[in-house]
Amino acid sequence: MVAAVALWTYALPRVGFRAMGDYGLLDRFPAAFYAALALLTCGFLVGLRRAGTAPWWPAAYCVALLVALKAPPAVLYDSVRYPWASKHDAVVNQLLLSGELRPNGALSGNMSAYEQWPGFFTLTGGLVRAFGVDSAAVFLNWAPIALGLLLMPVLVLIYRTFTEDWRLVWTAVWIFQLANWVGQDYLSPQGFAYLLHLSVIAVVLRHFVRPGSAGRLRDRSFLDPASASVPPPTGTRQRAVGVAVLAPLILAVNASHQLTPVMLCVSLFALTLTRRYRNYGLLAVAALIMLAWDLTMGRPLFLETLGTLRDSLGRLTQNSRAGYAGELTGPGPELAGQANVLMVLAVAALAGAALLLRRRLVRAALPLLLVSLAPVPLFVVNDYGGEMLFRVYLFGLPGAAFFAAAALVPAAGSPRGARKPVRRRARALTLHGALPLALLVLLAGFLPSYYGKEKMYYTPPAETALVTRAIDRAPHGALILATTGSFPQALHRYDQVGHWFFAEQELPENERMLADPARHLADGIPPGTDAYVILTRTQDIYAAGEGLLPPGGFATLRERLTASPLFATVEEHPYGIVLHYQPATEGDRP
């Protein structure tokens, strides 16, 4: 570990993040960085051999892996990672300045959801005041570390419910961290609500067992050698107290995020399918809290979502798409997309192998399997703005990581038939060959999945300053136009100006728009509205990488808008340009 930390510390100042190319940070990390990760993996495998007597060594390596993988942007960047994360900072700033929420306000740029589910932003505003900093942007890049550290003991509680083998527990935590490339652990409502969601699930799994429901699962001879005994049963009064304890957590989930309460309810429903956790009262409380919030604070967006269900219901192909439209373009985004798919397949294949090879363990851990599979039917309902695929994977990952680890870590003890030479050699191969290989393969998949599109995620401070000046210059009620909302400070003063991200649509529509972009924008701007177009480097990279515009489309857009008499240049900078809409008067019309 000392050697790995030394290599990582040596490598970090040598990361050329300001000059990222097509592969993001992948070809900017020096060899010492990759060597540090390999050393951490070796140290974890060594520590795993004594996990039963010294479990804190694997725990220390899991913490070191979390920091090594996700701290580079926090340590290096001089701006917020993920340009769209700056909108969360804008919401917190607005909340602290005005001290009010407007759930019924007509806000553009999809900002109304934040006013209707404000719990996370209220908490973050409290942290800003408690830390005495200017804004949440000061600590925003450290959120993956903080949330990861908070999530680790929750995962341990869940895994220890089903196994007594510390090797299996820490291997599952390690695999979870390598497979958690989705990028939802930044300072966001989803990251916060996800932590609360798993906390509720952990309490339910450990303290809501119905009396007399375990049956043969309390017989050690019937269990896998690694299985844990079913937790002690609780009576009706104890479970009622548990519901009262969990209600504030469930309320916090509902106050912070739209989708997570649905995931929580389907997970609790899946648990009712087992005799062990058939607790309809808790499910009813969770469902009632969700409906109460959706029909009061979240009513405007909830009704709007219900109106779209008729179009999305049952469209599995459409609902499982990733992103807005088009295909990922460019070496880095394409590699990241391929790595995403391979990571999902690898984790699913390992988990599937455990279902076949560790049937006794699977039988004991059936509730965890059901919780992992529960989100899958949501593909039938909605695409969640192109995000449903990633969210289903994220919510199924804790269980998938556990079963993937079970396929790689052989059962301790002497299971039936273990004395046979073939079985003995197979177990040795799994412990000394398959596990190290699988961890290295997952590590190799994580890096392009998480850092392959990093060129989209880092924004030079000069671009942020340009956008901030442009929006500050706009009068109250003005309209801000941009290709996409994925650029820094895109929603600065979101409560005072409107937004139109005109390229967030299908690629064929954008190709038609590029034929005469000035006229297309002019036709969409309401008469009498003061409008500004902001085109930045980050928008160019994002629109190209996500396939929103054809190759060279952003340059064509900028050139034609600049040449149009309908738009005058306000400010031009190497990182972007700001244009002011000047509608033609009657005397100017042909």
Coordinates of C-alpha atoms in Angstrom, one line a residue:
M1 CA 0.0 0.0 0.0
V2 CA 2.8 2.4 0.8
A3 CA 4.4 1.8 -2.6
A4 CA 1.0 2.2 -4.3
V5 CA 0.4 5.5 -2.5
A6 CA 3.9 6.7 -3.4
L7 CA 3.4 5.9 -7.1
W8 CA 0.0 7.5 -7.1
T9 CA 1.3 10.7 -5.4
Y10 CA 4.2 10.8 -7.9
A11 CA 1.9 10.4 -10.9
L12 CA -0.8 12.9 -10.1
P13 CA 1.1 16.2 -10.7
R14 CA 2.2 14.7 -14.1
V15 CA -1.4 14.2 -15.4
G16 CA -1.8 16.6 -18.4
F17 CA -5.5 17.2 -17.9
R18 CA -5.4 20.7 -19.5
A19 CA -4.4 19.2 -22.9
M20 CA -6.7 16.2 -23.1
G21 CA -7.0 14.5 -26.5
D22 CA -9.5 12.1 -27.9
Y23 CA -9.1 9.5 -25.1
G24 CA -9.7 11.9 -22.2
L25 CA -7.4 11.1 -19.3
L26 CA -6.6 7.6 -20.4
D27 CA -3.5 8.7 -22.4
R28 CA -2.7 11.5 -19.9
F29 CA -2.3 9.3 -16.8
P30 CA 1.4 8.4 -16.6
A31 CA 2.5 4.8 -16.2
A32 CA 3.1 5.3 -12.5
F33 CA -0.7 5.8 -12.1
Y34 CA -1.6 2.5 -13.6
A35 CA 1.2 0.8 -11.7
A36 CA -0.3 2.2 -8.4
L37 CA -3.7 0.7 -9.3
A38 CA -2.0 -2.7 -10.1
L39 CA -0.2 -2.6 -6.8
L40 CA -3.3 -1.9 -4.9
T41 CA -5.0 -4.9 -6.5
C42 CA -2.1 -7.1 -5.6
G43 CA -2.1 -5.8 -2.0
F44 CA -5.9 -6.4 -1.8
L45 CA -5.5 -10.0 -2.9
V46 CA -2.8 -10.6 -0.3
G47 CA -4.8 -9.0 2.4
L48 CA -7.9 -11.0 1.4
R49 CA -6.1 -14.2 2.5
R50 CA -6.3 -13.1 6.1
A51 CA -9.7 -11.3 5.8
G52 CA -11.2 -13.6 8.5
T53 CA -8.7 -12.6 11.1
A54 CA -7.7 -9.1 9.9
P55 CA -10.7 -7.7 7.9
W56 CA -9.5 -4.1 8.3
W57 CA -6.7 -4.7 5.7
P58 CA -9.1 -5.4 2.8
A59 CA -11.2 -2.5 4.1
A60 CA -8.2 -0.2 4.0
Y61 CA -7.4 -1.3 0.5
C62 CA -11.1 -0.7 -0.6
V63 CA -10.8 2.9 0.8
A64 CA -7.5 3.3 -1.0
L65 CA -9.0 2.1 -4.3
L66 CA -11.9 4.5 -4.0
V67 CA -9.5 7.4 -3.5
A68 CA -7.1 6.3 -6.2
L69 CA -9.9 5.9 -8.8
K70 CA -12.0 9.0 -8.1
A71 CA -9.8 11.6 -6.4
P72 CA -7.8 12.8 -9.5
P73 CA -10.4 15.3 -10.7
A74 CA -10.9 16.6 -7.1
V75 CA -7.2 17.1 -6.6
L76 CA -6.3 18.4 -10.1
Y77 CA -9.2 20.2 -11.6
D78 CA -9.6 24.0 -11.3
S79 CA -13.2 23.8 -12.3
V80 CA -16.3 21.6 -11.6
R81 CA -16.1 18.1 -13.1
Y82 CA -19.3 17.4 -15.2
P83 CA -20.4 20.8 -16.6
W84 CA -24.0 20.0 -15.9
A85 CA -23.2 19.6 -12.2
S86 CA -22.9 23.4 -12.0
K87 CA -26.7 23.6 -12.2
H88 CA -26.9 22.0 -8.8
D89 CA -24.6 24.8 -7.5
A90 CA -26.9 27.3 -9.1
V91 CA -30.0 25.8 -7.3
V92 CA -28.2 26.0 -4.0
N93 CA -27.1 29.6 -4.6
Q94 CA -30.6 30.6 -5.5
L95 CA -32.0 28.9 -2.5
L96 CA -29.6 30.6 -0.1
L97 CA -30.2 34.0 -1.7
S98 CA -33.9 34.0 -2.0
G99 CA -34.8 31.6 0.8
E100 CA -37.8 30.2 -1.0
L101 CA -38.9 27.5 -3.4
R102 CA -41.5 27.7 -6.2
P103 CA -42.8 24.3 -7.0
N104 CA -45.4 25.7 -9.3
G105 CA -43.1 28.1 -11.1
A106 CA -42.7 27.7 -14.8
L107 CA -38.9 27.3 -15.0
S108 CA -37.1 26.4 -18.2
G109 CA -34.2 24.0 -18.7
N110 CA -35.8 21.2 -16.8
M111 CA -35.2 23.1 -13.5
S112 CA -38.7 22.8 -12.2
A113 CA -37.9 19.3 -10.9
Y114 CA -35.3 20.8 -8.5
E115 CA -37.9 23.2 -7.1
Q116 CA -40.3 20.3 -6.6
W117 CA -37.8 17.9 -5.0
P118 CA -35.6 20.2 -3.0
G119 CA -34.4 18.0 -0.1
F120 CA -30.9 17.5 -1.4
F121 CA -30.4 21.2 -2.2
T122 CA -31.6 22.2 1.3
L123 CA -29.1 19.9 2.9
T124 CA -26.3 21.1 0.5
G125 CA -27.2 24.7 1.3
G126 CA -26.8 23.9 5.0
L127 CA -23.3 22.4 4.3
V128 CA -22.3 25.5 2.4
R129 CA -23.2 27.7 5.5
A130 CA -21.7 25.2 7.9
F131 CA -18.4 25.1 6.0
G132 CA -18.4 28.9 5.6
V133 CA -17.6 28.6 1.8
D134 CA -18.9 30.8 -1.0
S135 CA -20.7 28.0 -2.8
A136 CA -21.1 24.2 -3.2
A137 CA -18.6 24.4 -6.1
V138 CA -15.8 24.5 -3.6
F139 CA -16.4 20.8 -2.5
L140 CA -18.4 19.5 -5.4
N141 CA -15.6 17.4 -6.9
W142 CA -15.1 15.6 -3.6
A143 CA -18.6 14.2 -3.5
P144 CA -17.7 10.8 -5.1
I145 CA -15.2 10.3 -2.3
A146 CA -17.5 11.3 0.5
L147 CA -20.5 9.4 -0.9
G148 CA -18.3 6.3 -1.6
L149 CA -17.0 6.3 2.0
L150 CA -20.6 6.7 3.4
L151 CA -21.8 3.9 1.1
M152 CA -19.1 1.4 2.0
P153 CA -20.4 0.5 5.6
V154 CA -23.9 0.2 4.2
L155 CA -22.8 -2.3 1.6
V156 CA -20.9 -4.2 4.3
L157 CA -24.1 -4.4 6.4
I158 CA -26.1 -5.7 3.4
Y159 CA -23.4 -8.3 2.5
R160 CA -22.9 -9.5 6.1
T161 CA -26.6 -10.2 6.2
F162 CA -26.0 -13.1 3.8
T163 CA -22.5 -14.2 4.3
E164 CA -20.0 -14.7 7.2
D165 CA -17.0 -14.9 4.8
W166 CA -15.2 -11.6 5.0
R167 CA -13.3 -12.5 1.8
L168 CA -16.6 -12.5 0.0
V169 CA -17.8 -9.3 1.7
W170 CA -14.7 -7.2 0.7
T171 CA -14.5 -8.7 -2.8
A172 CA -18.1 -7.7 -3.4
V173 CA -17.3 -4.1 -2.2
W174 CA -14.2 -4.1 -4.4
I175 CA -16.2 -5.2 -7.5
F176 CA -19.0 -2.7 -6.7
Q177 CA -16.4 0.1 -6.8
L178 CA -14.9 -1.1 -10.1
A179 CA -18.3 -1.6 -11.7
N180 CA -19.7 1.7 -10.4
W181 CA -18.7 3.7 -13.5
V182 CA -22.2 5.2 -14.1
G183 CA -21.1 8.6 -12.9
Q184 CA -24.1 9.2 -10.6
D185 CA -22.0 9.6 -7.5
Y186 CA -21.2 13.2 -7.9
L187 CA -22.9 15.9 -5.8
S188 CA -26.4 15.2 -7.0
P189 CA -29.9 14.3 -5.8
Q190 CA -29.4 10.8 -7.3
G191 CA -26.2 10.2 -5.4
F192 CA -27.7 11.3 -2.1
A193 CA -31.0 9.4 -2.6
Y194 CA -29.1 6.3 -3.6
L195 CA -27.3 6.3 -0.3
L196 CA -30.5 6.6 1.6
H197 CA -32.2 3.9 -0.6
L198 CA -29.5 1.4 0.2
S199 CA -29.6 2.4 3.9
V200 CA -33.3 1.6 4.0
I201 CA -32.8 -1.7 2.3
A202 CA -30.0 -2.6 4.7
V203 CA -32.2 -2.0 7.8
V204 CA -35.1 -4.0 6.3
L205 CA -32.9 -7.0 5.4
R206 CA -31.4 -7.1 8.9
H207 CA -34.3 -6.1 11.1
F208 CA -37.6 -7.0 9.4
V209 CA -37.4 -10.9 9.4
R210 CA -40.8 -12.4 10.2
P211 CA -41.0 -15.1 12.9
G212 CA -41.0 -18.6 11.7
S213 CA -40.1 -17.7 8.1
A214 CA -36.5 -18.9 7.9
G215 CA -37.3 -22.7 7.8
R216 CA -34.4 -24.8 6.8
L217 CA -32.2 -21.7 6.4
R218 CA -31.4 -21.9 10.1
D219 CA -29.8 -25.3 9.6
R220 CA -26.1 -24.9 8.9
S221 CA -25.9 -28.3 7.1
F222 CA -28.4 -27.0 4.6
L223 CA -26.5 -23.7 3.9
D224 CA -23.4 -22.9 1.8
P225 CA -20.3 -22.8 4.1
A226 CA -20.1 -19.0 3.4
S227 CA -23.8 -18.3 4.2
A228 CA -24.8 -16.4 7.3
S229 CA -27.6 -17.5 9.4
V230 CA -30.9 -15.6 8.9
P231 CA -31.1 -12.6 11.2
P232 CA -33.1 -13.0 14.4
P233 CA -36.9 -12.6 13.8
T234 CA -38.7 -9.4 15.0
G235 CA -42.2 -9.2 16.3
T236 CA -45.0 -7.0 15.1
R237 CA -44.3 -4.2 17.6
Q238 CA -40.5 -4.2 16.7
R239 CA -41.3 -4.0 13.0
A240 CA -43.7 -1.1 13.7
V241 CA -41.0 0.7 15.5
G242 CA -38.7 0.0 12.5
V243 CA -41.2 1.5 10.2
A244 CA -41.3 4.7 12.3
V245 CA -37.5 4.8 12.3
L246 CA -37.3 4.4 8.5
A247 CA -40.2 6.8 7.7
P248 CA -37.9 9.9 7.9
L249 CA -35.3 8.3 5.6
I250 CA -38.1 7.4 3.1
L251 CA -39.4 10.9 3.3
A252 CA -35.9 12.3 2.7
V253 CA -35.6 10.1 -0.4
N254 CA -39.0 11.4 -1.7
A255 CA -38.0 15.0 -1.0
S256 CA -34.8 14.7 -3.0
H257 CA -35.3 12.7 -6.1
Q258 CA -38.1 11.6 -8.5
L259 CA -37.0 8.1 -9.6
T260 CA -35.4 6.7 -6.4
P261 CA -38.7 6.4 -4.5
V262 CA -40.1 4.3 -7.3
M263 CA -37.0 2.1 -7.1
L264 CA -37.4 1.8 -3.4
C265 CA -41.1 0.8 -3.7
V266 CA -40.4 -1.9 -6.3
S267 CA -37.5 -3.2 -4.2
L268 CA -39.8 -3.4 -1.1
F269 CA -42.4 -5.1 -3.2
A270 CA -39.9 -7.6 -4.4
L271 CA -39.0 -8.4 -0.8
T272 CA -42.7 -9.1 0.0
L273 CA -42.5 -12.0 -2.5
T274 CA -40.5 -13.9 0.1
R275 CA -41.9 -15.3 3.4
R276 CA -38.9 -13.8 5.2
Y277 CA -39.7 -10.1 4.4
R278 CA -43.5 -10.1 3.7
N279 CA -44.0 -6.7 5.4
Y280 CA -46.9 -5.0 3.6
G281 CA -47.0 -2.2 6.2
L282 CA -43.6 -0.8 5.3
L283 CA -44.4 -1.1 1.6
A284 CA -47.7 0.8 2.2
V285 CA -46.0 3.5 4.1
A286 CA -43.3 4.0 1.4
A287 CA -46.0 4.1 -1.4
L288 CA -48.2 6.5 0.5
I289 CA -45.3 8.9 1.2
M290 CA -44.3 8.8 -2.5
L291 CA -47.9 9.5 -3.6
A292 CA -48.4 12.2 -1.1
W293 CA -45.2 14.0 -2.3
D294 CA -46.0 13.5 -6.0
L295 CA -49.5 14.9 -5.6
T296 CA -48.4 17.9 -3.6
M297 CA -44.9 19.3 -4.0
G298 CA -44.2 17.3 -7.1
R299 CA -47.6 17.6 -8.7
P300 CA -46.7 19.7 -11.8
L301 CA -44.0 17.4 -13.1
F302 CA -45.8 14.2 -11.9
L303 CA -48.8 15.1 -14.0
E304 CA -46.6 15.9 -16.9
T305 CA -44.9 12.5 -16.6
L306 CA -48.2 10.7 -16.4
G307 CA -49.1 12.4 -19.7
T308 CA -46.1 10.9 -21.4
L309 CA -46.6 7.3 -20.3
R310 CA -49.0 6.6 -23.1
D311 CA -46.2 7.1 -25.6
S312 CA -43.5 5.4 -23.7
L313 CA -45.3 2.4 -22.1
G314 CA -44.2 -0.9 -23.5
R315 CA -41.5 0.6 -25.8
L316 CA -38.6 -1.5 -24.6
T317 CA -36.2 -0.6 -27.3
Q318 CA -36.8 3.1 -26.9
N319 CA -36.8 3.0 -23.1
S320 CA -33.5 1.2 -22.9
R321 CA -31.7 3.7 -25.2
A322 CA -28.7 5.6 -23.7
G323 CA -28.7 9.4 -24.1
Y324 CA -30.6 11.7 -26.4
A325 CA -30.0 10.4 -29.8
G326 CA -27.4 9.3 -32.3
E327 CA -24.3 7.3 -31.7
L328 CA -21.2 8.1 -29.7
T329 CA -18.5 9.5 -32.0
G330 CA -14.8 9.9 -31.5
P331 CA -12.2 7.4 -30.2
G332 CA -12.7 8.2 -26.5
P333 CA -16.5 8.2 -26.4
E334 CA -16.7 5.1 -28.6
L335 CA -14.2 3.3 -26.4
A336 CA -16.1 4.3 -23.3
G337 CA -19.4 3.1 -24.8
Q338 CA -17.9 -0.3 -25.7
A339 CA -16.3 -0.6 -22.2
N340 CA -19.7 0.2 -20.6
V341 CA -21.4 -2.7 -22.5
L342 CA -18.5 -5.1 -21.7
M343 CA -18.6 -4.1 -18.0
V344 CA -22.3 -4.8 -17.8
L345 CA -21.8 -8.2 -19.6
A346 CA -18.8 -9.1 -17.4
V347 CA -20.6 -8.4 -14.1
A348 CA -23.8 -10.1 -15.3
A349 CA -21.8 -13.2 -16.5
L350 CA -20.0 -13.5 -13.2
A351 CA -23.3 -13.1 -11.2
G352 CA -24.9 -15.6 -13.5
A353 CA -22.1 -18.1 -12.9
A354 CA -22.8 -17.8 -9.1
L355 CA -26.4 -18.6 -9.6
L356 CA -25.3 -21.9 -11.1
L357 CA -22.3 -22.7 -9.0
R358 CA -23.3 -21.5 -5.5
R359 CA -27.0 -22.5 -5.5
R360 CA -27.1 -22.9 -1.7
L361 CA -25.7 -19.4 -1.2
V362 CA -28.1 -18.0 -3.7
R363 CA -31.0 -19.7 -1.9
A364 CA -30.0 -18.0 1.3
A365 CA -29.4 -14.6 -0.4
L366 CA -32.6 -14.8 -2.5
P367 CA -33.9 -11.5 -1.1
L368 CA -30.8 -9.7 -2.4
L369 CA -31.3 -11.3 -5.8
L370 CA -34.9 -10.1 -5.9
V371 CA -33.9 -6.5 -4.9
S372 CA -31.3 -6.5 -7.7
L373 CA -33.8 -7.7 -10.3
A374 CA -36.7 -5.5 -9.1
P375 CA -35.8 -2.3 -11.1
V376 CA -35.6 -4.2 -14.5
P377 CA -39.3 -4.0 -15.3
L378 CA -39.1 -0.2 -15.3
F379 CA -37.8 -0.5 -18.8
V380 CA -41.4 -1.1 -19.7
V381 CA -42.6 2.2 -18.3
N382 CA -40.3 5.1 -19.3
D383 CA -36.9 6.0 -20.7
Y384 CA -36.3 8.7 -18.0
G385 CA -34.7 11.0 -20.6
G386 CA -32.3 8.4 -21.9
E387 CA -31.1 7.6 -18.4
M388 CA -33.2 4.5 -17.5
L389 CA -30.6 2.1 -18.7
F390 CA -28.0 3.5 -16.4
R391 CA -30.3 3.8 -13.4
V392 CA -31.5 0.2 -13.6
Y393 CA -27.8 -0.9 -13.8
L394 CA -26.9 1.3 -10.8
F395 CA -29.8 0.0 -8.6
G396 CA -29.1 -3.6 -9.5
L397 CA -25.3 -3.3 -9.0
P398 CA -25.1 -4.0 -5.2
G399 CA -26.6 -7.5 -5.6
A400 CA -24.8 -8.2 -8.9
A401 CA -21.4 -7.3 -7.2
F402 CA -22.2 -9.7 -4.4
F403 CA -23.0 -12.7 -6.7
A404 CA -20.1 -11.8 -9.0
A405 CA -17.8 -12.1 -5.9
A406 CA -19.4 -15.4 -4.9
A407 CA -18.5 -16.8 -8.3
L408 CA -14.8 -15.8 -7.8
V409 CA -14.3 -16.5 -4.0
P410 CA -14.5 -20.2 -3.3
A411 CA -16.5 -21.3 -0.2
A412 CA -14.4 -21.6 3.0
G413 CA -14.4 -25.0 4.8
S414 CA -14.9 -28.4 3.2
P415 CA -18.1 -28.6 1.3
R416 CA -19.4 -31.9 0.1
G417 CA -17.0 -33.5 -2.3
A418 CA -14.3 -31.0 -1.7
R419 CA -11.7 -33.8 -1.1
K420 CA -11.9 -34.9 -4.7
P421 CA -8.8 -33.8 -6.6
V422 CA -10.8 -32.2 -9.4
R423 CA -12.8 -30.1 -7.0
R424 CA -9.7 -29.2 -5.0
R425 CA -7.8 -28.0 -8.1
A426 CA -10.8 -26.1 -9.3
R427 CA -11.0 -24.2 -6.0
A428 CA -7.3 -23.4 -6.1
L429 CA -7.7 -22.1 -9.7
T430 CA -10.5 -19.9 -8.7
L431 CA -8.7 -18.4 -5.7
H432 CA -5.3 -18.0 -7.3
G433 CA -6.2 -17.5 -11.0
A434 CA -9.7 -16.4 -11.8
L435 CA -10.1 -13.8 -9.0
P436 CA -6.9 -11.8 -9.8
L437 CA -7.7 -12.0 -13.5
A438 CA -11.3 -10.9 -13.0
L439 CA -10.3 -7.9 -10.8
L440 CA -7.7 -6.8 -13.3
V441 CA -10.2 -7.1 -16.2
L442 CA -12.8 -5.1 -14.3
L443 CA -10.2 -2.5 -13.5
A444 CA -9.2 -2.3 -17.1
G445 CA -12.9 -1.8 -18.0
F446 CA -13.6 0.8 -15.3
L447 CA -10.9 3.3 -16.5
P448 CA -12.3 3.9 -20.1
S449 CA -15.9 3.7 -18.8
Y450 CA -15.2 6.5 -16.2
Y451 CA -12.5 8.5 -17.8
G452 CA -12.8 7.8 -21.6
K453 CA -15.1 10.8 -22.1
E454 CA -13.3 13.1 -19.7
K455 CA -12.7 15.7 -22.4
M456 CA -16.4 16.5 -22.1
Y457 CA -16.2 16.8 -18.4
Y458 CA -13.4 19.2 -17.8
T459 CA -14.0 22.9 -18.6
P460 CA -11.3 25.6 -18.5
P461 CA -12.1 28.4 -16.0
A462 CA -11.9 30.9 -18.8
E463 CA -15.0 29.3 -20.5
T464 CA -16.9 29.4 -17.2
A465 CA -16.1 33.1 -16.8
L466 CA -17.2 33.8 -20.4
V467 CA -20.6 32.1 -19.8
T468 CA -21.1 33.8 -16.4
R469 CA -20.4 37.3 -17.9
A470 CA -22.8 36.6 -20.8
I471 CA -25.7 35.5 -18.5
D472 CA -25.1 38.3 -16.0
R473 CA -25.3 40.7 -19.0
A474 CA -28.7 39.4 -20.0
P475 CA -31.7 41.4 -18.7
H476 CA -34.4 39.9 -16.6
G477 CA -36.7 37.7 -18.7
A478 CA -34.1 37.2 -21.5
L479 CA -33.8 33.9 -23.3
I480 CA -30.5 32.0 -23.4
L481 CA -29.9 29.7 -26.4
A482 CA -27.3 27.0 -26.6
T483 CA -26.9 23.7 -28.4
T484 CA -27.1 21.7 -25.1
G485 CA -27.2 22.3 -21.4
S486 CA -24.0 20.5 -20.8
F487 CA -21.7 23.4 -20.4
P488 CA -20.5 25.3 -17.3
Q489 CA -22.9 27.8 -15.6
A490 CA -25.5 26.9 -18.2
L491 CA -28.3 27.6 -15.7
H492 CA -26.8 30.5 -13.9
R493 CA -29.7 32.9 -12.9
Y494 CA -32.1 30.1 -14.0
D495 CA -34.9 31.8 -12.1
Q496 CA -34.5 35.1 -14.0
V497 CA -33.8 34.0 -17.6
G498 CA -35.3 31.3 -19.9
H499 CA -33.3 28.6 -21.7
W500 CA -33.6 26.8 -25.0
F501 CA -31.1 24.0 -25.7
F502 CA -32.0 23.7 -29.4
A503 CA -29.8 20.7 -30.3
E504 CA -31.1 18.3 -27.7
Q505 CA -33.2 16.4 -30.2
E506 CA -32.8 13.7 -32.8
L507 CA -29.9 13.9 -35.2
P508 CA -32.0 14.2 -38.4
E509 CA -33.8 17.2 -36.9
N510 CA -30.4 18.9 -36.1
E511 CA -29.2 18.2 -39.6
R512 CA -32.2 20.1 -41.0
M513 CA -31.6 22.9 -38.5
L514 CA -28.1 23.3 -39.8
A515 CA -29.3 24.2 -43.3
D516 CA -30.4 27.6 -41.9
P517 CA -29.7 27.8 -38.2
A518 CA -30.3 31.6 -38.0
R519 CA -33.8 31.3 -39.4
H520 CA -34.6 28.2 -37.2
L521 CA -33.6 30.1 -34.1
A522 CA -35.4 33.3 -35.1
D523 CA -38.6 31.3 -35.7
G524 CA -38.4 29.8 -32.2
I525 CA -37.7 33.0 -30.3
P526 CA -40.9 34.6 -29.0
P527 CA -41.5 38.1 -30.4
G528 CA -40.2 40.9 -28.2
T529 CA -37.8 38.6 -26.3
D530 CA -34.2 39.7 -25.7
A531 CA -32.2 36.6 -26.7
Y532 CA -28.5 35.6 -26.5
V533 CA -26.8 32.6 -28.1
I534 CA -23.9 31.1 -26.2
L535 CA -21.7 28.6 -28.1
T536 CA -18.7 27.2 -26.2
R537 CA -15.9 24.7 -26.6
T538 CA -17.5 22.3 -24.1
Q539 CA -20.8 22.3 -26.1
D540 CA -18.8 21.5 -29.3
I541 CA -17.1 18.5 -27.6
Y542 CA -20.3 17.2 -26.0
A543 CA -22.5 17.6 -29.1
A544 CA -19.9 15.8 -31.2
G545 CA -19.2 13.0 -28.7
E546 CA -22.8 12.3 -28.0
G547 CA -23.7 12.3 -31.7
L548 CA -26.1 15.3 -31.4
L549 CA -24.5 17.0 -34.4
P550 CA -22.8 15.6 -37.5
P551 CA -19.0 15.9 -37.9
G552 CA -18.2 19.6 -38.3
G553 CA -21.7 20.5 -37.4
F554 CA -20.8 22.8 -34.5
A555 CA -18.3 24.8 -36.6
T556 CA -20.9 25.1 -39.4
L557 CA -23.5 26.3 -36.8
R558 CA -21.1 28.9 -35.4
E559 CA -20.0 30.2 -38.8
R560 CA -23.5 30.6 -40.1
L561 CA -24.9 32.3 -37.0
T562 CA -21.9 34.7 -36.9
A563 CA -22.4 35.6 -40.6
S564 CA -26.2 36.1 -40.2
P565 CA -27.5 39.7 -39.8
L566 CA -29.9 38.4 -37.2
F567 CA -27.1 37.9 -34.7
A568 CA -24.4 40.3 -33.6
T569 CA -21.3 39.2 -31.8
V570 CA -21.2 40.5 -28.2
E571 CA -18.0 38.7 -27.1
E572 CA -15.7 36.3 -28.7
H573 CA -13.1 34.1 -27.0
P574 CA -11.0 31.1 -27.9
Y575 CA -13.3 29.1 -25.6
G576 CA -16.6 30.4 -27.1
I577 CA -18.7 33.2 -28.5
V578 CA -21.7 35.1 -27.4
L579 CA -24.2 36.4 -29.9
H580 CA -27.2 38.8 -29.4
Y581 CA -30.4 38.3 -31.4
Q582 CA -31.3 41.4 -33.5
P583 CA -34.7 40.7 -35.1
A584 CA -35.3 42.2 -38.5
T585 CA -37.7 45.1 -38.6
E586 CA -40.4 45.5 -41.1
G587 CA -38.2 47.9 -43.2
D588 CA -35.5 45.3 -43.4
R589 CA -37.8 42.5 -44.6
P590 CA -37.6 41.7 -48.4

